[in-house]
XYZ file of C-alpha atoms in Angstrom:
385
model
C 171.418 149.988 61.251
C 170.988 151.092 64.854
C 168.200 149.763 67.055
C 166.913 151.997 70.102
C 166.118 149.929 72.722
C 163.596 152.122 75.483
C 163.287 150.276 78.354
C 160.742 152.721 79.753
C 158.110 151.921 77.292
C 159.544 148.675 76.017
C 159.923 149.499 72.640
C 162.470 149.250 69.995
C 162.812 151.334 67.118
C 164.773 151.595 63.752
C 164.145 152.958 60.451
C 161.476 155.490 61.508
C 159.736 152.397 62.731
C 158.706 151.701 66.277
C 157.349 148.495 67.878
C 155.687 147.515 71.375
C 156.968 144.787 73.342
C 156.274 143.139 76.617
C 158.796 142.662 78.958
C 160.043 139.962 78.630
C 160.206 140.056 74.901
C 162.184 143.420 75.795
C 164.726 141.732 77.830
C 165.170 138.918 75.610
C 165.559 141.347 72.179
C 168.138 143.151 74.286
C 169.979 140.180 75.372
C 170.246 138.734 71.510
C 170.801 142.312 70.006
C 173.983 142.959 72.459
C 175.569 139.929 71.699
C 173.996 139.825 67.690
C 175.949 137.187 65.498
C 176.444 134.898 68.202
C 174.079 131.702 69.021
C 172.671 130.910 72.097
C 171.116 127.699 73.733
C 167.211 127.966 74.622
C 169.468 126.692 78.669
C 171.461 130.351 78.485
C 168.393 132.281 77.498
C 166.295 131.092 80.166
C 169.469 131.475 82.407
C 170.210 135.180 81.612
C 166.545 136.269 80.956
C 165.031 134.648 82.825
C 167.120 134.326 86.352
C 166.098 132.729 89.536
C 162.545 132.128 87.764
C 161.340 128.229 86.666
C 159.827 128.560 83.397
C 160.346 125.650 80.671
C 162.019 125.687 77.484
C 158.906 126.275 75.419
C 158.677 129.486 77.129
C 161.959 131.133 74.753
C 160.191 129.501 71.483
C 157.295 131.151 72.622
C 159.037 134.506 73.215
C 160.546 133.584 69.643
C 158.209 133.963 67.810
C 156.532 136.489 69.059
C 159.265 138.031 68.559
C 159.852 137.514 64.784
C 156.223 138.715 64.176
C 156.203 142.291 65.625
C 159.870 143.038 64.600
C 158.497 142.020 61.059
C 158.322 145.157 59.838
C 162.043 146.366 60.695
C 163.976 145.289 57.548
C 167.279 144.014 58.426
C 167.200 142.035 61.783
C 166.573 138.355 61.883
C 166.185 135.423 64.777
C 167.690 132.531 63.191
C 166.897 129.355 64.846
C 170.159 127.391 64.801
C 169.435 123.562 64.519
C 169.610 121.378 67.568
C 170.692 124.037 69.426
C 168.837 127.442 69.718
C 169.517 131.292 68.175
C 170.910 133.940 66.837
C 170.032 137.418 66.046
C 171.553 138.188 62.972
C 171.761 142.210 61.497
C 171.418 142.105 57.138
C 174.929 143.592 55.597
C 173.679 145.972 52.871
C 173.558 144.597 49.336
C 175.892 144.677 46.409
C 175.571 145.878 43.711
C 174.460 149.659 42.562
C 175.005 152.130 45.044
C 171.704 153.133 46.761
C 173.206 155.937 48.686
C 175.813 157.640 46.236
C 175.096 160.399 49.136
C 176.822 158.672 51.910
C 180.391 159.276 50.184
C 179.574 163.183 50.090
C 182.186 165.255 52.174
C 179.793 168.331 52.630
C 176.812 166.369 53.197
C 179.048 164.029 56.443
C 180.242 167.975 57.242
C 176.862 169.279 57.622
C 175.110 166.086 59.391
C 178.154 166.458 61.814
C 177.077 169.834 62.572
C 173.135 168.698 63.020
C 174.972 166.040 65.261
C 176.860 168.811 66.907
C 173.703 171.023 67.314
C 171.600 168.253 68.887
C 174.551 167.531 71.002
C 175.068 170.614 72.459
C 171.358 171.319 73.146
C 171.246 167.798 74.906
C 168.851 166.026 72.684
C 169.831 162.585 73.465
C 166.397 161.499 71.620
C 167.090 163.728 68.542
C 170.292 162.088 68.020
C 169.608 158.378 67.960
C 166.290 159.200 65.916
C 168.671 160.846 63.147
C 170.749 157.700 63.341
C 168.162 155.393 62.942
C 167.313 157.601 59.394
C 171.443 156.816 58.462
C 170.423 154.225 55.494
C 167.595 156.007 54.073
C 168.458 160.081 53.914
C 172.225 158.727 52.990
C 174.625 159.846 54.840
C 178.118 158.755 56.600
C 177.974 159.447 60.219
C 180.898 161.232 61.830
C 183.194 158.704 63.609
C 182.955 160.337 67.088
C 179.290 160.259 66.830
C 179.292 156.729 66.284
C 180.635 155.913 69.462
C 179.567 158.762 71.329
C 175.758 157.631 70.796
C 176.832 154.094 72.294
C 177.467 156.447 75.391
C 174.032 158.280 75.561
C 172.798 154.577 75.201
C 173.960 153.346 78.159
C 175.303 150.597 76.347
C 177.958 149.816 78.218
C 178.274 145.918 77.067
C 179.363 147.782 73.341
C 181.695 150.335 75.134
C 183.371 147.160 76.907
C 183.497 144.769 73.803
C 182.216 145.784 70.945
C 183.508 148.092 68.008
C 187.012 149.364 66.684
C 187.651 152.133 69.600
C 190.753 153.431 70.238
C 191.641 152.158 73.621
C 192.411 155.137 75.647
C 188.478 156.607 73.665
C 187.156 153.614 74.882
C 189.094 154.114 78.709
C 187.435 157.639 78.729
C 184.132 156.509 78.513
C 184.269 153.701 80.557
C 185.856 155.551 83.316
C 183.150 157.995 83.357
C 180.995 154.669 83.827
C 182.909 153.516 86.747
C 182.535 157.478 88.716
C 178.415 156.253 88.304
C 179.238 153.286 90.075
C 182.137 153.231 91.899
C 183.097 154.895 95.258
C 184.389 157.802 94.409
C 187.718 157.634 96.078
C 188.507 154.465 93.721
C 187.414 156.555 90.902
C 189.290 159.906 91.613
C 192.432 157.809 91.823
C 192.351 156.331 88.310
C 191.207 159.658 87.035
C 194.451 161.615 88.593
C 195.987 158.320 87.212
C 195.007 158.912 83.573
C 195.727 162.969 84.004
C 198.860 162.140 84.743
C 199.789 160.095 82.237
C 198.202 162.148 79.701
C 197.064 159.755 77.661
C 193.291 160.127 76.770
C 192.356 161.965 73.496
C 193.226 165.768 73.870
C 189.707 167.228 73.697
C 188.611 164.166 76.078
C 192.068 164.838 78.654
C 190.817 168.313 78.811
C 187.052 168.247 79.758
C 188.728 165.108 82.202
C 190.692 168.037 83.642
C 188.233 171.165 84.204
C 185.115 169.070 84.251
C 184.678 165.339 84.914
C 187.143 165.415 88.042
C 185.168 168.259 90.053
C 183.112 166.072 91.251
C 185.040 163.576 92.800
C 187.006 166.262 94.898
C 184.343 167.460 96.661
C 182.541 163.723 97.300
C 185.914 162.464 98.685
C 186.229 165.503 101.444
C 188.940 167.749 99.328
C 186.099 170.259 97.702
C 189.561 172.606 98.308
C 190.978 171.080 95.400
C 188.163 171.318 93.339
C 188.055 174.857 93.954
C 191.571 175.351 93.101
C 191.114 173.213 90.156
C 188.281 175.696 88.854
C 190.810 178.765 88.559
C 192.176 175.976 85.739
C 188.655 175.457 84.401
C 187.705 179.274 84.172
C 190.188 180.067 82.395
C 190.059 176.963 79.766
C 186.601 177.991 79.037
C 187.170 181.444 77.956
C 189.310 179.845 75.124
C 187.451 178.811 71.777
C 185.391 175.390 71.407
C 184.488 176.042 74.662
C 181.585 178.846 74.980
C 178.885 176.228 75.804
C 181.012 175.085 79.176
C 179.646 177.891 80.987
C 176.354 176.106 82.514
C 177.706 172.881 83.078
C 180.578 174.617 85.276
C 178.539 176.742 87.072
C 176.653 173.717 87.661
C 179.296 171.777 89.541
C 180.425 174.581 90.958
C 177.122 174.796 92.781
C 177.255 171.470 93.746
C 180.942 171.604 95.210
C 179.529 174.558 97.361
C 176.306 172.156 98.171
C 178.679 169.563 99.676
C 181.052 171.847 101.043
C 177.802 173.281 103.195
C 178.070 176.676 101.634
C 175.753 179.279 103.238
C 172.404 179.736 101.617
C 173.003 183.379 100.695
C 175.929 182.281 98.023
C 174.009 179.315 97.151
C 171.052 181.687 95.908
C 173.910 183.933 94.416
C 174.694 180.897 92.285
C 171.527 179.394 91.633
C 170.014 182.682 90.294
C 172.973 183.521 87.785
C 172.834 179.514 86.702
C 169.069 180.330 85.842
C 169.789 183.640 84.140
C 172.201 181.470 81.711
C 169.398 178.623 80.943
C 167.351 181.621 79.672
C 170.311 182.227 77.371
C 171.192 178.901 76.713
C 167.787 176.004 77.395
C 170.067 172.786 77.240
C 168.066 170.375 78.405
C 170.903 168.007 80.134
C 172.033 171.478 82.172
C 168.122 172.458 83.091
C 167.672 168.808 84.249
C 171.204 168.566 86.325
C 170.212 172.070 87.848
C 166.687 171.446 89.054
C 168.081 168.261 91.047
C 170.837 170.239 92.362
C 167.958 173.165 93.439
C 166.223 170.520 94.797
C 169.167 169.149 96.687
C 169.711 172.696 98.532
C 166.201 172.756 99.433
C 166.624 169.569 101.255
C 169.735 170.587 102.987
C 167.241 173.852 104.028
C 164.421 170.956 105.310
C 162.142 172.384 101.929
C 161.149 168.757 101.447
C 158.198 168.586 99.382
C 159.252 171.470 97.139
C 162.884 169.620 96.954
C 161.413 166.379 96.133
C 159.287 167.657 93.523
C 162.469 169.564 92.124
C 164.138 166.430 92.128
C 161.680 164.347 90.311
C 161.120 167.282 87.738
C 165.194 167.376 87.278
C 164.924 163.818 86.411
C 162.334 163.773 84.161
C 164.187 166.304 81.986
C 167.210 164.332 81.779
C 165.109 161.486 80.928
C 163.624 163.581 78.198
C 166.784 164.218 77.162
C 167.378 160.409 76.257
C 171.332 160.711 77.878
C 170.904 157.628 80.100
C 174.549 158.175 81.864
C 173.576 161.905 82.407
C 170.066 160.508 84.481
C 172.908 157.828 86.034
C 174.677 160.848 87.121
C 171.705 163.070 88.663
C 170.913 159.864 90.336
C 174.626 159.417 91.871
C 174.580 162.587 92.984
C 171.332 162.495 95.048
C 172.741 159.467 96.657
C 175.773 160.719 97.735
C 173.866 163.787 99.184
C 171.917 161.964 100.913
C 174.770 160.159 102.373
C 176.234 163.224 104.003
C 173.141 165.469 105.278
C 170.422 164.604 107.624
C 167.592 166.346 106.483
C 163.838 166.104 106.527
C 162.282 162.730 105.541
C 166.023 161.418 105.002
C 165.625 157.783 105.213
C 162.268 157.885 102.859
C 163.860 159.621 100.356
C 167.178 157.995 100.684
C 165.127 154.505 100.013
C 163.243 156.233 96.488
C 166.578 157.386 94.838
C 168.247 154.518 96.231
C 166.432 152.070 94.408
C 166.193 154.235 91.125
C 169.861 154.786 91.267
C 169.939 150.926 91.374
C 168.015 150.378 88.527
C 169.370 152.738 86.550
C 172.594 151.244 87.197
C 170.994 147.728 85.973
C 169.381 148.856 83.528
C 173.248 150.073 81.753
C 174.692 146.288 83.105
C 176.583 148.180 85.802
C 176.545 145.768 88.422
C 177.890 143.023 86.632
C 180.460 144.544 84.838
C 182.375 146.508 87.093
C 185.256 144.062 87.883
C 185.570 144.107 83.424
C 185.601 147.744 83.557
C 188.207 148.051 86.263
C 190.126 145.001 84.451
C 189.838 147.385 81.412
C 191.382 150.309 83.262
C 194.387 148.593 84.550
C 195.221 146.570 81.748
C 195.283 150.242 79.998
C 197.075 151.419 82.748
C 199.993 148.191 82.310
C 200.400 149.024 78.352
């Protein structure tokens, strides 16, 4: 069973079921369900829900059993109290006995929920995904391995990415590198991704989209846009090949950006932006429309548009919020800052302040801040082996 933790409404869901907290009951169901099966003193509660605040220990019982009541009717999920010394959130195994999804062991059936997977996937329906894995248990049904993991990713959950799971390590280095390019500078992170390219040692589908996609970025944010443009020769012609007729957007995409830090005249910039919206008629994925409208927005900023920019912004990020892919909104986010870095513009320091502080709590709100010397310890053990 998979719970979907929403920190924008507070609510969790699983099962089809979905269930309001406050937020404090929020924080402390997310603290217990990332570290389930382990028990914790009502002291390290208060201390890592509760920081730099002075409540009493009577506030986590409270919290408790609040708690217990409204996740009542999610079957499955328990908050033991452990005797003289606190709780634990326990998850129910299934039960023995007769089968009560014979389903689950059916080859087509995993084939063609891969495919839904797939088709959610490539229309960026973050939201669509994780609601179909909630429904795992009751339509009966084996989810695809890489979907397993790859939902941790649209999560955010970054503490399961670092710990939790049987991942392959240089999967699990993938993932967590394109973490540390949310976070990082972006020298530090072009270096251990021309690191791992050269070793050639991620998963083959994952060392490619590394290689025409991920990098691009990085070039043009650490002054050598040159070698992302070189680098896109590569890319053009990778996504010709098949597998890859849905890389179109996303490249002209970054692309456009490359050419937005690189201070690219307007008249190629509406060149650009005009055949990017042509293929959104074509193709309407929702992770693309959101990651263009911010880059739009960007350009209009650079041009001193700023109310029309800002509003382009905003809208950008509401789609990729929409889209429930937290790391894609993490990544719309980075990007704004690191515009904003380079160009003085109209109403600069105002905006720089808003996406400043959302970029910050995005980054919180994934457990970015304090686990960034465990993802880089990650990396370079990887890197030792």
């Amino acid at each position: 069973m998979i719970l979907e933790l929403n920190e924008n409404g507070y609510t969790v869901s699983a099962n089809g079921i979905t269930v309001d907290l406050f937020a404090k009951e929020f924080a402390l169901l997310r603290f217990l369900y990332r570290n389930r099966g382990r028990a914790f003193s009502r002291e390290q509660l208060l201390d890592s829900v509760w920081p730099l605040e002075y409540p009493v220990e009577r506030t986590v019982d409270d919290h408790i059993y609040r708690l217990r009541k409204k996740l009542g009717p999610i079957e499955g999920i328990t908050i033991r109290t452990v005797r003289g010394f606190g709780y634990c959130l326990t998850m129910r195994e299934p039960a023995t006995g007769v089968d009560a999804s014979p389903s689950a062991h059916d080859a087509e059936l995993r084939e063609k929920m891969r495919e839904v997977f797939a088709k959610y996937h490539q229309y960026g329906q973050g939201k669509s995904m994780l609601a179909l894995a909630r429904q795992q248990d009751v339509l009966g049904y084996e989810m695809d391995p890489f979907y397993s993991v790859y939902l941790r990713f649209v999560q955010g959950d970054l503490e399961w990415l670092l710990s939790g799971g049987e991942i392959p390590g240089s999967e699990r280095v993938y993932w967590l590198l394109l973490f540390y390019m949310f976070a990082g500078e972006p020298e530090d992170g072009l270096n251990y991704c021309e690191r791992v390219l050269a070793e050639k040692r991620l998963p083959s589908s994952q060392q490619r989209e590394m290689e025409i996609l991920n990098i691009l970025d990085l070039y043009a944010l650490t002054g050598v846009p040159e070698k992302a443009l070189e680098r896109l020769k590569l890319t053009r012609k990778v996504i010709t090949e098949p597998g890859y007729e849905n890389f179109d957007t996303p490249v002209a995409n970054v692309e456009l950006y490359i050419h937005l830090m690189m201070g690219t005249p307007d008249g190629e910039m509406q060149r650009m932006a005009e055949a990017i919206e042509g293929l959104l008629k074509i193709k309407p994925f929702l992770r693309e429309i959101g990651s263009f409208l911010i880059l739009k927005g960007l350009w209009l900023l650079r041009k001193n548009e700023r109310r029309t920019g800002e509003s382009l912004l905003d809208e950008g990020l509401g789609v990729l919020d929409l889209s429930g892919f937290v790391p894609i909104r993490l990544f719309g986010l980075y990007r704004i800052a690191h515009f904003c870095r380079k160009f003085a513009f109209k109403g600069r320091e105002e905006l720089r302040g808003k996406y400043g502080a959302l970029f910050a709590e995005e980054q919180a709100r994934c457990g970015l801040p304090e686990n960034m010397v465990r993802i880089e310890a990650a990396l370079n053990d990887f890197f030792k082996m």
